Amino acid sequence: MAPALEIDSANSSVTTDLKSSKTLKKTNILHRTPWQPPVAVAAQGIYIDLEDGTRVIDAVGGAAVTCLGNSHPTVMQAIKDQVDKVSYVYNMQLSNEPAEALAKKLVDTSEGAFALCGFASGGSEAMESVLKLARQYFFETNQKQRTKFIARQLSFHGNTLGTLSLAYHPTRRAPYADILDEKHFYHVSPAYAKRFQRTDETEEQYVERLRQELESKFIELGPETVIGFVAETVVGATTGVVSAPKGYFKAMKSVCDKYGALFILDEVMSGMGRMGTLHAWQSFGDGVAPDIQAVAKGLGGGYGSIGAILMSPKIAAGIRDNAGLWKHGHTYQATVQNVIEEENLLENIRTQGDYLHELLERGLLSENSLSAPYVFDIRGGGGFWAVEFEFGGAYFQTTSFAMLVQAKALQNGLIVMGMVGGANLEGTKGEHIIFAPAYNITKDEIEKIVDIFVKSVNDVLKDHIPQ
């Protein structure tokens, strides 16, 4: 049994009941959780062994990172081989074979969308680098008056001060709000139809309203001052795997094109196969490619900390024809992407993702299910899914249902990601659970995940709602 976790109803945080596990030790790490997390000591595929002897199933890949699971033999061997050859070079002096190979693969498989790429050490730095590259493009092409970005509310683009300024999620920004940049970063509404589309609007009318809002923001700021519009192709943690309505990105890009600004996509969480296509924008009918795109997480699959910045031929030409270099810095390897291709894992995760969806609906929405009245939405695609719950004013007012379920699932041997605050613009409403399993997951493993998850949801409901 994993260490018991409980919710502190006074402040809606999850805390560790240290008395429940003698294996938990005092830590010198300032963790990202308000509780002391269990210690992992070994892992194979989607299975992780904890210090107390418990084995758990990782159904969310950390945070949509481990696209091949742990300890894939091909990747491990490639890492060992590279260390034996060259462990490090500084990219202002030398390049290396794995970095060149990965860059070539990313460009060659983009269907002409991208011409160059640069590497970073992870998602936050990749998005920070996107901001710098976009500004450099206009600096190099003598449009130095362009200094402003427009992004969306309820978005998340990273943990640096720059990316927190770009994004807008109230609870994530709150501690740093007074030192964030409000001179160069502006925001428009999220593209979240199930929450914000009006009852008297068609999908086309909702998209047009959002297009008009973006154009109005351009005009308000001065179109000639805007660098670009930035969006997550599929919103990750903040609202829980929310895709835009049909035609949305085509409409947003039309505004950018009209005023000479850049259309920029953040696919740190949703890209590199997570949606069942290499790039998430390829999963949608309009299939609009960006001028600049950030990827990470699934790029390295957790075997190394890496992100990439992909740029269109237009951006590449703007840089090449002027400075001729990227004013940012880094190094890496292509093995994870090779394995995804060679083992046909994009097809597998599309198939298994559809099965996950089917089982979640069957387990949570059946006529006699305890959870059916409280499931607001089950959404996603490929290997990226979320379940959103809604309880009105009756239950879970002083504690987080999503975090209770995450804690209970861990007790039951399953790792999922619970998130709160993505259902309104104030960040005070919303409970969702995210799934992001490895692309090589099997049908049997999908069944185990859903069985444990449904049990965990029911356990929490039995404990907190009178039957």
Coordinates of C-alpha atoms in Angstrom, one line a residue:
M1 CA 0.0 0.0 0.0
A2 CA 1.3 3.4 -0.9
P3 CA 1.7 6.1 1.8
A4 CA -1.7 7.4 2.8
L5 CA -2.6 10.9 1.6
E6 CA -5.3 13.0 3.0
I7 CA -6.8 16.4 2.2
D8 CA -6.4 19.3 4.7
S9 CA -9.9 20.7 4.4
A10 CA -8.9 24.0 5.9
N11 CA -6.7 25.0 3.0
S12 CA -7.6 22.4 0.2
S13 CA -4.0 21.0 0.2
V14 CA -2.9 17.4 0.2
T15 CA -0.7 16.4 3.1
T16 CA 1.1 13.2 3.9
D17 CA 0.0 11.2 6.9
L18 CA 3.5 10.3 7.9
K19 CA 2.3 7.9 10.6
S20 CA 0.9 5.7 7.8
S21 CA 4.3 4.8 6.4
K22 CA 7.5 4.2 8.3
T23 CA 9.4 4.3 5.0
L24 CA 8.9 8.0 4.5
K25 CA 12.0 10.0 5.6
K26 CA 12.7 13.6 6.3
T27 CA 13.6 15.3 3.0
N28 CA 15.9 18.1 2.2
I29 CA 14.1 18.8 -1.1
L30 CA 11.6 21.6 -1.4
H31 CA 9.1 19.6 -3.4
R32 CA 6.5 20.9 -5.8
T33 CA 3.8 19.2 -3.8
P34 CA 2.4 20.3 -0.4
W35 CA 3.0 16.7 0.8
Q36 CA 6.2 14.6 0.9
P37 CA 5.9 12.3 -2.1
P38 CA 6.9 8.6 -2.0
V39 CA 10.3 7.7 -3.3
A40 CA 10.6 5.8 -6.5
V41 CA 13.5 3.3 -6.6
A42 CA 13.0 1.3 -9.8
A43 CA 10.8 1.4 -12.9
Q44 CA 10.0 -0.6 -16.0
G45 CA 7.5 0.5 -18.7
I46 CA 4.5 2.1 -16.9
Y47 CA 5.3 0.4 -13.6
I48 CA 7.1 2.2 -10.8
D49 CA 8.4 0.5 -7.6
L50 CA 8.4 2.7 -4.5
E51 CA 10.7 2.6 -1.6
D52 CA 8.2 0.8 0.7
G53 CA 7.8 -2.1 -1.8
T54 CA 4.6 -0.8 -3.5
R55 CA 4.3 -1.1 -7.3
V56 CA 2.2 1.6 -8.9
I57 CA 1.0 2.2 -12.5
D58 CA 1.9 5.6 -14.0
A59 CA -1.1 6.6 -16.1
V60 CA 0.0 10.2 -16.7
G61 CA 3.7 9.8 -17.7
G62 CA 4.8 12.2 -14.9
A63 CA 3.2 15.2 -16.7
A64 CA 2.7 13.8 -20.2
V65 CA 6.5 13.2 -20.4
T66 CA 7.3 9.5 -20.5
C67 CA 6.0 8.6 -23.9
L68 CA 7.9 5.2 -24.0
G69 CA 7.6 4.5 -20.3
N70 CA 10.8 3.7 -18.3
S71 CA 13.8 1.7 -19.2
H72 CA 13.2 1.2 -22.9
P73 CA 16.3 -0.9 -23.9
T74 CA 16.9 0.9 -27.2
V75 CA 16.9 4.4 -25.6
M76 CA 19.0 3.2 -22.6
Q77 CA 21.6 1.7 -25.0
A78 CA 21.7 4.9 -27.1
I79 CA 22.4 7.0 -23.9
K80 CA 25.2 4.6 -22.9
D81 CA 26.7 4.7 -26.4
Q82 CA 26.7 8.4 -26.6
V83 CA 28.3 8.8 -23.2
D84 CA 31.1 6.5 -24.4
K85 CA 31.7 8.7 -27.4
V86 CA 31.0 12.4 -26.5
S87 CA 29.2 13.4 -23.3
Y88 CA 29.1 17.2 -23.9
V89 CA 30.0 19.9 -26.3
Y90 CA 29.2 23.6 -26.1
N91 CA 27.0 24.7 -29.0
M92 CA 28.7 28.0 -29.6
Q93 CA 31.9 26.0 -30.4
L94 CA 30.8 22.5 -31.7
S95 CA 27.7 20.5 -32.7
N96 CA 27.2 16.8 -32.2
E97 CA 25.8 13.9 -34.2
P98 CA 22.6 13.2 -32.1
A99 CA 21.7 16.9 -32.1
E100 CA 22.1 17.1 -35.9
A101 CA 20.2 13.9 -36.4
L102 CA 17.3 15.0 -34.2
A103 CA 17.1 18.4 -35.9
K104 CA 17.0 16.7 -39.3
K105 CA 14.2 14.4 -38.3
L106 CA 12.1 17.2 -36.8
V107 CA 12.4 19.2 -40.0
D108 CA 12.0 16.3 -42.4
T109 CA 8.9 15.0 -40.8
S110 CA 7.1 18.4 -40.6
E111 CA 5.6 18.3 -44.1
G112 CA 7.4 21.5 -44.9
A113 CA 6.1 23.4 -41.9
F114 CA 9.5 23.9 -40.4
A115 CA 12.9 24.7 -41.8
L116 CA 15.1 25.0 -38.7
C117 CA 15.1 24.1 -35.0
G118 CA 17.0 25.0 -31.9
F119 CA 17.3 23.0 -28.6
A120 CA 16.6 24.0 -25.0
S121 CA 16.7 22.1 -21.7
G122 CA 13.0 21.7 -21.3
G123 CA 9.5 23.1 -21.8
S124 CA 9.7 26.3 -19.9
E125 CA 13.0 27.3 -21.5
A126 CA 11.6 26.3 -24.9
M127 CA 8.7 28.7 -24.5
E128 CA 11.1 31.4 -23.1
S129 CA 13.2 30.8 -26.2
V130 CA 10.2 31.1 -28.5
L131 CA 9.5 34.6 -27.1
K132 CA 13.1 35.6 -27.7
L133 CA 13.2 34.1 -31.2
A134 CA 9.9 35.9 -32.1
R135 CA 11.3 39.2 -30.9
Q136 CA 14.6 38.6 -32.7
Y137 CA 12.8 37.9 -36.0
F138 CA 11.2 41.4 -35.9
F139 CA 14.4 43.0 -34.7
E140 CA 16.4 41.4 -37.6
T141 CA 13.7 42.4 -40.1
N142 CA 13.7 46.0 -38.9
Q143 CA 10.3 46.0 -37.2
K144 CA 11.6 46.9 -33.8
Q145 CA 8.4 48.6 -32.8
R146 CA 6.8 45.1 -32.3
T147 CA 7.2 44.3 -28.6
K148 CA 3.9 42.9 -27.5
F149 CA 2.5 39.3 -27.2
I150 CA -1.2 38.3 -27.0
A151 CA -2.0 35.0 -25.3
R152 CA -5.1 33.5 -23.6
Q153 CA -6.6 33.4 -20.2
L154 CA -6.6 30.0 -18.4
S155 CA -3.3 29.1 -20.3
F156 CA 0.0 27.8 -19.0
H157 CA 3.3 28.3 -20.9
G158 CA 6.0 27.6 -18.2
N159 CA 7.4 28.4 -14.8
T160 CA 9.8 31.3 -15.7
L161 CA 8.7 34.9 -15.0
G162 CA 8.5 35.5 -18.8
T163 CA 6.2 32.5 -19.4
L164 CA 4.1 33.2 -16.4
S165 CA 3.6 36.7 -17.8
L166 CA 2.6 35.2 -21.2
A167 CA 0.2 32.7 -19.6
Y168 CA -2.8 33.6 -17.5
H169 CA -3.9 31.2 -14.8
P170 CA -4.9 33.1 -11.6
T171 CA -3.7 30.6 -9.0
R172 CA -0.3 29.9 -10.7
R173 CA 0.3 33.6 -11.2
A174 CA -0.9 34.8 -7.8
P175 CA 2.5 34.7 -5.8
Y176 CA 4.3 36.5 -8.6
A177 CA 1.6 38.9 -10.0
D178 CA 3.2 42.0 -8.7
I179 CA 6.5 41.4 -10.5
L180 CA 5.1 40.0 -13.8
D181 CA 5.4 42.0 -17.0
E182 CA 2.1 43.7 -17.9
K183 CA 3.6 46.1 -20.5
H184 CA 4.4 43.5 -23.1
F185 CA 1.9 40.6 -22.5
Y186 CA -1.9 40.8 -23.0
H187 CA -4.7 38.2 -23.0
V188 CA -7.9 37.3 -24.7
S189 CA -10.5 34.6 -23.9
P190 CA -9.8 30.9 -23.8
A191 CA -11.2 28.7 -26.6
Y192 CA -13.2 26.4 -24.3
A193 CA -16.6 25.9 -25.9
K194 CA -18.2 23.7 -23.3
R195 CA -17.7 26.4 -20.7
F196 CA -17.8 29.7 -22.6
Q197 CA -19.8 29.2 -25.8
R198 CA -23.1 30.9 -25.4
T199 CA -26.3 28.9 -25.6
D200 CA -27.5 31.0 -28.5
E201 CA -24.3 30.6 -30.5
T202 CA -23.3 28.0 -33.1
E203 CA -19.8 26.7 -33.1
E204 CA -19.0 29.0 -36.1
Q205 CA -20.5 32.0 -34.3
Y206 CA -18.4 31.2 -31.2
V207 CA -15.2 31.0 -33.3
E208 CA -16.1 34.3 -35.0
R209 CA -16.6 36.0 -31.6
L210 CA -13.2 34.9 -30.5
R211 CA -11.7 36.0 -33.8
Q212 CA -13.2 39.4 -33.4
E213 CA -12.0 39.7 -29.9
L214 CA -8.4 38.9 -31.0
E215 CA -8.6 41.5 -33.8
S216 CA -10.0 44.1 -31.4
K217 CA -7.0 43.4 -29.1
F218 CA -4.6 43.9 -32.0
I219 CA -6.3 47.3 -32.9
E220 CA -6.4 48.4 -29.2
L221 CA -2.6 47.7 -28.8
G222 CA -1.7 49.0 -32.3
P223 CA -1.4 46.2 -34.8
E224 CA 2.2 47.3 -35.7
T225 CA 3.3 46.7 -32.1
V226 CA 2.2 43.1 -31.8
I227 CA 4.8 40.3 -32.2
G228 CA 2.3 37.5 -32.2
F229 CA -0.5 35.4 -30.8
V230 CA 0.5 32.5 -28.6
A231 CA -1.7 29.4 -27.7
E232 CA -1.5 25.9 -26.6
T233 CA -2.8 23.7 -29.4
V234 CA -4.5 21.5 -26.8
V235 CA -4.6 23.1 -23.4
G236 CA -2.9 20.9 -20.9
A237 CA -3.0 21.1 -17.1
T238 CA -4.9 24.3 -16.5
T239 CA -8.2 23.3 -18.1
G240 CA -7.5 19.6 -18.7
V241 CA -7.0 18.6 -22.3
V242 CA -9.2 21.1 -23.9
S243 CA -9.2 21.3 -27.7
A244 CA -10.3 24.4 -29.6
P245 CA -13.5 24.4 -31.6
K246 CA -13.3 23.6 -35.4
G247 CA -11.9 26.4 -37.4
Y248 CA -10.5 28.3 -34.4
F249 CA -6.8 28.2 -35.2
K250 CA -7.4 29.1 -38.9
A251 CA -9.4 32.1 -37.7
M252 CA -6.7 33.2 -35.2
K253 CA -4.0 32.8 -37.8
S254 CA -6.0 34.9 -40.3
V255 CA -5.8 37.8 -37.8
C256 CA -2.0 37.4 -37.3
D257 CA -1.5 37.2 -41.1
K258 CA -3.7 40.3 -41.6
Y259 CA -1.5 42.4 -39.4
G260 CA 1.9 40.8 -40.1
A261 CA 2.2 39.2 -36.7
L262 CA 3.3 35.6 -35.9
F263 CA 1.1 32.6 -35.1
I264 CA 2.8 30.7 -32.3
L265 CA 1.9 27.3 -30.8
D266 CA 2.9 25.8 -27.5
E267 CA 3.0 22.0 -27.9
V268 CA 5.2 21.3 -24.9
M269 CA 2.5 19.0 -23.5
S270 CA 0.4 18.1 -26.5
G271 CA 3.0 17.6 -29.2
M272 CA 5.5 14.9 -30.3
G273 CA 2.8 12.2 -30.7
R274 CA 0.7 12.9 -27.6
M275 CA -2.4 13.5 -29.6
G276 CA -1.7 10.5 -31.9
T277 CA -0.1 12.7 -34.6
L278 CA 3.5 14.0 -34.4
H279 CA 2.3 17.5 -34.0
A280 CA -1.0 18.2 -32.3
W281 CA -2.1 20.7 -35.0
Q282 CA -2.1 17.8 -37.4
S283 CA -4.9 16.2 -35.5
F284 CA -7.4 18.9 -36.4
G285 CA -9.3 19.4 -39.7
D286 CA -7.9 22.9 -40.3
G287 CA -4.3 21.6 -39.7
V288 CA -2.9 25.1 -39.4
A289 CA 0.9 25.1 -39.0
P290 CA 2.5 27.8 -36.9
D291 CA 5.3 30.3 -37.6
I292 CA 7.1 29.1 -34.4
Q293 CA 6.3 26.1 -32.2
A294 CA 7.7 24.8 -28.9
V295 CA 7.9 21.1 -28.1
A296 CA 9.4 19.2 -25.1
K297 CA 8.2 16.4 -22.8
G298 CA 7.5 13.7 -25.4
L299 CA 10.6 14.8 -27.4
G300 CA 12.9 13.2 -24.9
G301 CA 10.4 10.9 -23.2
G302 CA 11.9 11.6 -19.8
Y303 CA 15.2 10.1 -20.7
G304 CA 16.8 13.5 -20.8
S305 CA 15.7 17.1 -20.2
I306 CA 15.2 18.6 -23.7
G307 CA 12.9 21.0 -25.6
A308 CA 13.0 22.3 -29.1
I309 CA 12.0 25.4 -30.9
L310 CA 10.7 24.8 -34.4
M311 CA 10.6 27.6 -37.0
S312 CA 8.9 28.0 -40.3
P313 CA 10.8 28.8 -43.5
K314 CA 9.7 32.5 -43.1
I315 CA 11.3 32.8 -39.7
A316 CA 14.3 30.8 -40.7
A317 CA 14.9 33.1 -43.7
G318 CA 14.4 36.2 -41.5
I319 CA 17.2 35.0 -39.2
R320 CA 19.5 33.6 -41.8
D321 CA 19.3 36.6 -44.0
N322 CA 20.3 39.0 -41.2
A323 CA 22.1 37.9 -38.1
G324 CA 22.5 34.4 -39.4
L325 CA 22.4 32.9 -35.9
W326 CA 20.1 32.3 -33.0
K327 CA 20.8 34.5 -30.0
H328 CA 20.1 31.8 -27.5
G329 CA 21.9 28.7 -26.5
H330 CA 22.1 24.4 -26.1
T331 CA 22.7 20.3 -27.2
Y332 CA 20.8 16.4 -28.0
Q333 CA 19.6 12.9 -29.4
A334 CA 16.9 11.4 -31.7
T335 CA 16.5 7.9 -30.3
V336 CA 13.1 8.4 -28.6
Q337 CA 11.6 9.7 -31.9
N338 CA 13.2 6.8 -33.8
V339 CA 11.6 4.3 -31.5
I340 CA 8.2 5.9 -31.8
E341 CA 8.5 5.7 -35.6
E342 CA 10.1 2.2 -35.8
E343 CA 7.6 0.6 -33.4
N344 CA 4.6 2.3 -35.0
L345 CA 3.6 3.8 -31.7
L346 CA 1.5 6.7 -33.0
E347 CA -1.0 4.2 -34.4
N348 CA -0.9 2.2 -31.1
I349 CA -1.6 5.2 -28.9
R350 CA -4.5 6.3 -31.2
T351 CA -6.0 2.8 -30.8
Q352 CA -5.4 2.5 -27.1
G353 CA -6.5 6.1 -26.5
D354 CA -9.9 5.3 -28.1
Y355 CA -10.1 2.3 -25.9
L356 CA -9.3 4.4 -22.8
H357 CA -12.1 6.8 -23.8
E358 CA -14.6 3.9 -24.2
L359 CA -13.7 2.4 -20.9
L360 CA -13.8 5.7 -19.0
E361 CA -17.3 6.4 -20.4
R362 CA -18.4 2.9 -19.5
G363 CA -17.0 3.0 -16.0
L364 CA -18.0 6.5 -15.1
L365 CA -21.3 7.1 -16.9
S366 CA -23.1 3.8 -16.6
E367 CA -26.7 4.0 -15.3
N368 CA -25.8 2.8 -11.8
S369 CA -22.4 4.5 -11.5
L370 CA -22.0 6.8 -8.4
S371 CA -20.0 9.2 -10.6
A372 CA -22.4 9.6 -13.5
P373 CA -24.2 12.7 -12.0
Y374 CA -21.0 14.5 -11.5
V375 CA -19.1 13.9 -14.7
F376 CA -19.0 17.2 -16.7
D377 CA -16.9 16.0 -19.6
I378 CA -14.6 13.2 -20.8
R379 CA -12.4 14.6 -23.6
G380 CA -9.1 14.1 -25.4
G381 CA -7.5 12.2 -28.2
G382 CA -4.5 9.9 -28.8
G383 CA -2.7 9.5 -25.5
F384 CA -4.0 12.7 -23.9
W385 CA -7.3 12.5 -22.0
A386 CA -9.1 14.3 -19.1
V387 CA -12.2 13.7 -17.0
E388 CA -13.8 16.9 -15.6
F389 CA -16.2 16.7 -12.6
E390 CA -18.7 19.2 -11.4
F391 CA -20.6 19.2 -8.1
G392 CA -22.5 22.5 -8.0
G393 CA -22.7 23.9 -4.5
A394 CA -23.5 20.7 -2.6
Y395 CA -20.1 19.0 -2.1
F396 CA -16.3 19.6 -2.1
Q397 CA -16.5 23.4 -1.3
T398 CA -13.6 23.3 1.1
T399 CA -11.5 20.6 -0.4
S400 CA -10.5 19.5 -3.9
F401 CA -12.2 16.4 -5.3
A402 CA -9.5 16.1 -8.0
M403 CA -6.7 16.0 -5.4
L404 CA -8.7 13.6 -3.3
V405 CA -9.0 11.3 -6.2
Q406 CA -5.3 11.7 -7.1
A407 CA -4.4 10.8 -3.5
K408 CA -6.8 7.8 -3.4
A409 CA -5.6 6.5 -6.7
L410 CA -2.1 6.5 -5.4
Q411 CA -3.2 4.5 -2.4
N412 CA -4.8 2.1 -4.9
G413 CA -1.7 1.8 -7.0
L414 CA -2.2 4.3 -9.8
I415 CA -0.6 7.7 -10.6
V416 CA -2.9 10.3 -12.3
M417 CA -2.8 14.1 -12.3
G418 CA -5.5 16.0 -10.5
M419 CA -5.9 19.7 -11.2
V420 CA -8.3 22.5 -10.1
G421 CA -9.3 25.9 -11.1
G422 CA -9.8 25.6 -14.9
A423 CA -13.5 26.0 -15.2
N424 CA -13.8 29.8 -14.8
L425 CA -11.7 32.8 -15.5
E426 CA -11.1 33.5 -11.8
G427 CA -9.5 30.0 -11.3
T428 CA -11.9 29.2 -8.4
K429 CA -13.9 26.5 -10.1
G430 CA -13.1 23.2 -11.8
E431 CA -12.0 19.7 -11.0
H432 CA -10.3 17.4 -13.5
I433 CA -8.1 14.4 -13.8
I434 CA -5.6 14.0 -16.6
F435 CA -4.3 10.8 -18.3
A436 CA -1.2 10.7 -20.5
P437 CA 0.0 7.1 -20.7
A438 CA 3.0 5.8 -22.6
Y439 CA 2.5 5.4 -26.4
N440 CA 3.5 1.7 -26.1
I441 CA 0.8 0.9 -23.5
T442 CA -1.2 -2.3 -24.0
K443 CA -4.9 -3.0 -24.0
D444 CA -4.6 -4.9 -20.7
E445 CA -2.8 -2.0 -19.1
I446 CA -5.5 0.4 -20.2
E447 CA -8.1 -1.9 -18.5
K448 CA -6.0 -1.9 -15.3
I449 CA -5.8 1.9 -15.3
V450 CA -9.5 2.4 -15.7
D451 CA -10.4 -0.2 -13.2
I452 CA -8.3 1.4 -10.5
F453 CA -9.4 4.9 -11.4
V454 CA -13.1 4.2 -11.3
K455 CA -12.6 2.4 -8.0
S456 CA -10.7 5.5 -6.6
V457 CA -13.4 7.9 -7.8
N458 CA -16.1 5.7 -6.2
D459 CA -14.1 5.4 -2.9
V460 CA -13.9 9.2 -2.6
L461 CA -17.6 9.7 -3.4
K462 CA -18.6 7.1 -0.8
D463 CA -16.5 8.8 1.8
H464 CA -17.8 12.3 1.1
I465 CA -21.4 12.1 -0.4
P466 CA -24.2 10.4 1.6
Q467 CA -25.5 7.4 -0.3

